[in-house]
Amino acid sequence: MASQNPSKPPLRKPTFTKVDQLKPMTSGHTLTVKVVSSTTVLHRGRAVSQNLRNTRIAECVVGDETGTIIFTARNDQVDLLKPGATVILRNAKIDMFKNTMRLAVDKWGRIEVTEPASFTVQEDNNVSLVEYELVNAVEEGQ
């Protein structure tokens, strides 16, 4: 085994999460999902200092054998999340949108297109349809 660089901690194996285990306002998830559908919700081009910058946002329904969730794909991510594709989402996070969960990958995460998965997506359990209410926890007796 090669000697480890003492200043860098060793990489740890990712722990894969299933869609039905996702909770509001959490991050650091690694999932393998299939893209069920993709709908462009914003496509805007604007001139920024002689360069044309496009902003594209698509809402993609992605899922595994436990359920589905809406994934918000931005710009280059839209090209990777085509219906039928199987992708690995690394360091994904849950954003709240109108009190429902949305999955996203920001600049700290990664999307990898991978081999087609063998599982069948359970489409009748969409965790993005569950509405959450923000509750302030107050200790008893105050």
Coordinates of N, CA and C in Angstrom, one line a residue:
M1 N 0.8 -1.2 0.0 CA 0.0 0.0 0.0 C 0.9 1.2 0.0
A2 N 0.5 2.2 -0.8 CA 1.3 3.5 -0.9 C 1.2 4.2 0.4
S3 N 2.2 5.0 0.8 CA 2.1 5.8 2.0 C 1.1 6.9 1.8
Q4 N 0.4 7.2 2.9 CA -0.7 8.2 2.9 C -0.1 9.6 3.1
N5 N -0.6 10.6 2.5 CA -0.2 12.0 2.8 C -0.8 12.3 4.1
P6 N 0.0 12.7 5.1 CA -0.5 13.0 6.5 C -1.4 14.1 6.6
S7 N -1.4 15.1 5.6 CA -2.2 16.3 5.7 C -3.6 16.0 5.1
K8 N -3.8 14.9 4.4 CA -5.1 14.6 3.8 C -5.7 13.4 4.5
P9 N -6.9 13.5 5.0 CA -7.6 12.3 5.6 C -7.9 11.4 4.5
P10 N -8.0 10.1 4.8 CA -8.3 9.1 3.7 C -9.7 9.3 3.3
L11 N -10.0 9.0 2.0 CA -11.4 9.1 1.5 C -12.2 8.0 2.1
R12 N -13.4 8.3 2.5 CA -14.2 7.2 3.1 C -15.2 6.8 2.1
K13 N -15.7 5.6 2.2 CA -16.6 5.0 1.2 C -18.0 5.7 1.4
P14 N -18.6 6.0 0.3 CA -19.9 6.7 0.4 C -21.0 5.8 1.0
T15 N -21.9 6.3 1.8 CA -23.0 5.5 2.3 C -24.2 5.9 1.4
F16 N -24.7 4.9 0.7 CA -25.9 5.2 -0.2 C -27.2 5.3 0.6
T17 N -28.0 6.3 0.2 CA -29.3 6.5 0.9 C -30.4 6.2 -0.1
K18 N -31.5 5.7 0.4 CA -32.7 5.5 -0.4 C -33.6 6.7 -0.3
V19 N -34.4 6.9 -1.4 CA -35.3 8.0 -1.5 C -36.2 8.1 -0.3
D20 N -36.8 7.0 0.2 CA -37.7 7.1 1.3 C -37.1 7.4 2.6
Q21 N -35.7 7.5 2.7 CA -35.0 7.8 3.9 C -34.7 9.3 4.0
L22 N -35.0 10.1 3.0 CA -34.6 11.5 2.9 C -35.5 12.3 3.9
K23 N -34.9 13.2 4.6 CA -35.6 14.1 5.5 C -35.4 15.5 5.2
P24 N -36.3 16.4 5.6 CA -36.2 17.9 5.2 C -34.9 18.5 5.8
M25 N -34.3 19.4 5.0 CA -33.2 20.2 5.4 C -32.0 19.4 5.9
T26 N -31.7 18.3 5.1 CA -30.5 17.5 5.4 C -29.6 17.6 4.1
S27 N -28.4 17.2 4.3 CA -27.4 17.2 3.2 C -26.4 16.1 3.2
G28 N -25.6 16.0 2.2 CA -24.5 15.0 2.2 C -25.0 13.6 1.7
H29 N -26.1 13.6 1.0 CA -26.7 12.3 0.6 C -26.0 11.8 -0.7
T30 N -25.8 10.5 -0.8 CA -25.4 9.9 -2.0 C -26.4 8.9 -2.4
L31 N -27.0 9.0 -3.6 CA -28.1 8.2 -4.1 C -27.8 7.7 -5.5
T32 N -28.3 6.5 -5.8 CA -28.3 6.1 -7.2 C -29.8 6.1 -7.6
V33 N -30.1 6.9 -8.6 CA -31.5 7.1 -9.0 C -31.7 7.0 -10.5
K34 N -32.9 6.6 -11.0 CA -33.3 6.7 -12.4 C -34.1 8.0 -12.6
V35 N -33.9 8.6 -13.8 CA -34.7 9.8 -14.1 C -36.0 9.3 -14.8
V36 N -37.1 9.7 -14.2 CA -38.4 9.3 -14.7 C -38.9 10.3 -15.7
S37 N -38.8 11.6 -15.4 CA -39.2 12.6 -16.3 C -38.4 13.9 -16.0
S38 N -38.4 14.8 -17.0 CA -37.7 16.1 -16.9 C -38.6 17.2 -17.5
T39 N -38.9 18.2 -16.8 CA -39.7 19.4 -17.3 C -38.9 20.7 -17.1
T40 N -38.6 21.4 -18.2 CA -37.9 22.6 -18.1 C -38.9 23.7 -17.5
V41 N -38.4 24.3 -16.4 CA -39.3 25.4 -15.8 C -38.8 26.8 -16.0
L42 N -37.5 26.9 -16.4 CA -36.9 28.2 -16.7 C -35.8 28.0 -17.7
H43 N -35.9 28.9 -18.8 CA -34.8 28.9 -19.8 C -34.7 30.3 -20.2
R44 N -33.6 30.9 -19.7 CA -33.4 32.4 -19.9 C -32.0 32.6 -20.4
G45 N -31.8 33.4 -21.5 CA -30.5 33.8 -21.9 C -30.4 35.3 -21.8
R46 N -29.2 35.7 -21.3 CA -29.0 37.1 -21.2 C -27.5 37.5 -21.5
A47 N -27.3 38.7 -22.0 CA -26.0 39.1 -22.3 C -25.3 39.6 -21.1
V48 N -24.2 39.0 -20.8 CA -23.4 39.5 -19.6 C -22.0 39.8 -20.2
S49 N -21.6 41.0 -20.2 CA -20.3 41.5 -20.7 C -19.9 40.8 -22.0
Q50 N -20.6 40.9 -23.0 CA -20.4 40.3 -24.4 C -20.6 38.8 -24.4
N51 N -20.7 38.1 -23.3 CA -20.9 36.7 -23.3 C -22.4 36.4 -23.1
L52 N -22.9 35.4 -23.8 CA -24.3 35.1 -23.6 C -24.3 34.0 -22.5
R53 N -25.0 34.3 -21.4 CA -25.1 33.3 -20.3 C -26.5 32.8 -20.3
N54 N -26.7 31.5 -20.3 CA -28.0 30.8 -20.2 C -28.2 30.4 -18.8
T55 N -29.5 30.5 -18.4 CA -29.9 30.0 -17.1 C -31.0 29.0 -17.4
R56 N -30.7 27.7 -17.1 CA -31.7 26.7 -17.3 C -32.0 26.0 -16.0
I57 N -33.3 25.8 -15.7 CA -33.7 25.0 -14.6 C -34.7 24.0 -15.0
A58 N -34.6 22.8 -14.6 CA -35.5 21.7 -14.9 C -35.9 21.0 -13.6
E59 N -37.2 20.6 -13.5 CA -37.6 19.8 -12.4 C -37.7 18.4 -12.9
C60 N -36.9 17.5 -12.4 CA -36.8 16.1 -12.8 C -37.3 15.2 -11.7
V61 N -38.2 14.3 -12.1 CA -38.7 13.3 -11.1 C -37.7 12.1 -11.2
V62 N -37.0 11.9 -10.1 CA -36.0 10.8 -10.0 C -36.4 9.9 -8.9
G63 N -36.0 8.6 -9.0 CA -36.4 7.7 -8.0 C -35.6 6.4 -8.0
D64 N -35.9 5.6 -6.9 CA -35.3 4.3 -6.8 C -36.5 3.3 -6.5
E65 N -36.1 2.1 -5.9 CA -37.1 1.1 -5.7 C -38.0 1.5 -4.4
T66 N -37.6 2.6 -3.7 CA -38.4 2.9 -2.5 C -39.3 4.1 -2.7
G67 N -39.1 4.9 -3.8 CA -39.9 6.1 -4.1 C -39.3 7.1 -5.0
T68 N -40.0 8.2 -5.2 CA -39.5 9.3 -6.1 C -39.4 10.6 -5.4
I69 N -38.6 11.5 -5.9 CA -38.5 12.9 -5.4 C -38.2 13.8 -6.6
I70 N -38.6 15.1 -6.5 CA -38.3 16.0 -7.5 C -36.9 16.6 -7.3
F71 N -36.1 16.5 -8.4 CA -34.7 17.0 -8.4 C -34.7 18.2 -9.2
T72 N -34.1 19.3 -8.6 CA -34.0 20.6 -9.3 C -32.6 20.6 -10.0
A73 N -32.6 20.5 -11.3 CA -31.4 20.5 -12.1 C -31.1 21.9 -12.7
R74 N -29.9 22.3 -12.6 CA -29.5 23.7 -13.0 C -28.5 23.6 -14.1
N75 N -28.7 24.4 -15.2 CA -27.7 24.6 -16.2 C -27.2 23.3 -16.8
D76 N -25.9 22.9 -16.7 CA -25.3 21.7 -17.3 C -25.9 20.5 -16.7
Q77 N -26.5 20.5 -15.5 CA -27.1 19.3 -14.9 C -28.3 18.9 -15.7
V78 N -29.0 19.8 -16.4 CA -30.2 19.5 -17.2 C -29.8 18.5 -18.3
D79 N -28.7 18.6 -18.9 CA -28.2 17.7 -20.0 C -28.0 16.3 -19.4
L80 N -27.6 16.2 -18.2 CA -27.3 14.8 -17.6 C -28.5 14.1 -17.2
L81 N -29.5 14.8 -16.8 CA -30.7 14.2 -16.3 C -31.8 14.0 -17.4
K82 N -31.6 13.1 -18.3 CA -32.5 12.8 -19.3 C -33.4 11.6 -18.9
P83 N -34.7 11.6 -19.2 CA -35.5 10.5 -18.8 C -34.9 9.2 -19.3
G84 N -34.9 8.2 -18.3 CA -34.4 6.9 -18.6 C -32.9 6.7 -18.1
A85 N -32.2 7.9 -17.9 CA -30.8 7.8 -17.5 C -30.8 7.3 -16.0
T86 N -29.7 6.6 -15.7 CA -29.4 6.3 -14.3 C -28.2 7.1 -13.8
V87 N -28.3 7.9 -12.7 CA -27.3 8.7 -12.2 C -27.0 8.5 -10.8
I88 N -25.7 8.8 -10.4 CA -25.3 8.8 -9.0 C -25.2 10.2 -8.6
L89 N -26.0 10.6 -7.6 CA -25.9 12.0 -7.0 C -25.1 11.9 -5.8
R90 N -24.0 12.7 -5.8 CA -23.0 12.7 -4.7 C -23.1 14.0 -3.9
N91 N -23.2 14.0 -2.6 CA -23.3 15.2 -1.8 C -24.5 16.0 -2.1
A92 N -25.7 15.3 -2.3 CA -26.9 16.0 -2.6 C -27.5 16.5 -1.4
K93 N -28.4 17.5 -1.5 CA -29.0 18.1 -0.3 C -30.5 18.3 -0.6
I94 N -31.2 18.4 0.5 CA -32.7 18.7 0.4 C -32.9 20.1 0.6
D95 N -33.6 20.8 -0.4 CA -34.0 22.1 -0.3 C -35.5 22.1 0.0
M96 N -36.1 23.1 0.7 CA -37.5 23.1 0.9 C -38.1 24.2 0.0
F97 N -39.1 23.8 -0.7 CA -39.8 24.7 -1.7 C -41.3 24.5 -1.5
K98 N -41.9 25.6 -1.0 CA -43.4 25.6 -0.7 C -43.7 24.4 0.3
N99 N -42.9 24.3 1.3 CA -43.0 23.3 2.4 C -42.9 21.8 1.9
T100 N -42.3 21.6 0.7 CA -42.1 20.3 0.2 C -40.6 20.1 -0.1
M101 N -40.2 18.8 -0.1 CA -38.7 18.5 -0.3 C -38.4 18.5 -1.8
R102 N -37.2 19.1 -2.1 CA -36.7 19.0 -3.4 C -35.2 18.6 -3.3
L103 N -34.7 17.7 -4.1 CA -33.3 17.3 -4.1 C -32.5 18.1 -5.0
A104 N -31.3 18.5 -4.6 CA -30.4 19.3 -5.4 C -29.0 19.0 -5.2
V105 N -28.2 19.3 -6.2 CA -26.7 19.1 -6.1 C -26.1 20.5 -6.4
D106 N -25.4 21.0 -5.5 CA -24.8 22.4 -5.7 C -23.3 22.2 -6.1
K107 N -22.5 23.2 -6.0 CA -21.1 23.2 -6.5 C -20.3 22.2 -5.6
W108 N -20.7 21.8 -4.5 CA -20.0 20.9 -3.6 C -20.3 19.5 -3.9
G109 N -21.3 19.2 -4.8 CA -21.7 17.9 -5.1 C -21.3 17.5 -6.5
R110 N -21.7 16.3 -6.9 CA -21.4 15.8 -8.3 C -22.5 14.9 -8.8
I111 N -22.7 14.9 -10.1 CA -23.7 14.1 -10.7 C -22.9 13.2 -11.7
E112 N -23.0 11.9 -11.6 CA -22.4 11.0 -12.6 C -23.4 10.1 -13.3
V113 N -23.3 10.1 -14.6 CA -24.2 9.1 -15.3 C -23.5 7.8 -15.2
T114 N -24.3 6.8 -14.9 CA -23.7 5.4 -14.7 C -24.5 4.4 -15.5
E115 N -24.1 3.1 -15.3 CA -24.8 2.0 -16.0 C -26.3 2.0 -15.6
P116 N -27.1 1.6 -16.5 CA -28.6 1.5 -16.2 C -28.8 0.6 -15.0
A117 N -29.6 1.1 -14.0 CA -29.8 0.3 -12.8 C -30.8 -0.8 -13.1
S118 N -30.7 -1.9 -12.2 CA -31.6 -3.0 -12.4 C -32.9 -2.9 -11.7
F119 N -33.1 -1.9 -10.8 CA -34.3 -1.7 -10.1 C -35.4 -1.1 -10.9
T120 N -36.6 -1.3 -10.4 CA -37.8 -0.6 -11.0 C -38.2 0.5 -10.0
V121 N -38.4 1.7 -10.6 CA -38.7 2.9 -9.7 C -40.2 2.7 -9.2
Q122 N -40.3 2.9 -7.9 CA -41.6 2.9 -7.3 C -42.2 4.3 -7.4
E123 N -43.1 4.5 -8.4 CA -43.6 5.8 -8.7 C -44.7 6.3 -7.9
D124 N -45.3 5.4 -7.1 CA -46.5 5.8 -6.3 C -46.2 6.3 -4.9
N125 N -44.9 6.5 -4.6 CA -44.4 7.0 -3.4 C -43.5 8.3 -3.6
N126 N -44.2 9.4 -4.0 CA -43.4 10.6 -4.3 C -43.3 11.4 -3.0
V127 N -42.0 11.4 -2.4 CA -41.8 12.1 -1.1 C -41.9 13.7 -1.3
S128 N -41.9 14.2 -2.5 CA -42.0 15.6 -2.8 C -43.5 16.0 -2.6
L129 N -44.4 15.1 -2.5 CA -45.8 15.4 -2.3 C -46.2 15.6 -0.9
V130 N -45.3 15.2 0.0 CA -45.5 15.3 1.5 C -45.2 16.8 1.8
E131 N -46.2 17.4 2.5 CA -46.0 18.8 2.9 C -45.6 18.9 4.3
Y132 N -44.6 19.7 4.6 CA -44.0 19.8 6.0 C -44.4 21.1 6.5
E133 N -44.6 21.2 7.9 CA -44.9 22.4 8.5 C -43.7 22.8 9.5
L134 N -43.2 24.0 9.4 CA -42.2 24.4 10.3 C -42.7 24.6 11.7
V135 N -42.2 23.8 12.7 CA -42.7 23.9 14.1 C -41.6 24.3 15.0
N136 N -41.8 25.3 15.8 CA -40.8 25.8 16.7 C -40.9 24.9 18.0
A137 N -39.8 24.3 18.3 CA -39.8 23.4 19.5 C -39.7 24.3 20.8
V138 N -40.6 24.2 21.7 CA -40.6 24.9 22.9 C -40.6 23.9 24.1
E139 N -39.7 24.2 25.0 CA -39.6 23.3 26.2 C -40.8 23.4 27.1
E140 N -41.2 22.3 27.7 CA -42.4 22.3 28.6 C -42.1 23.2 29.8
G141 N -43.1 24.0 30.2 CA -43.0 24.8 31.4 C -42.4 26.2 31.2
Q142 N -42.3 26.6 29.9 CA -41.9 28.0 29.7 C -43.0 28.9 29.4

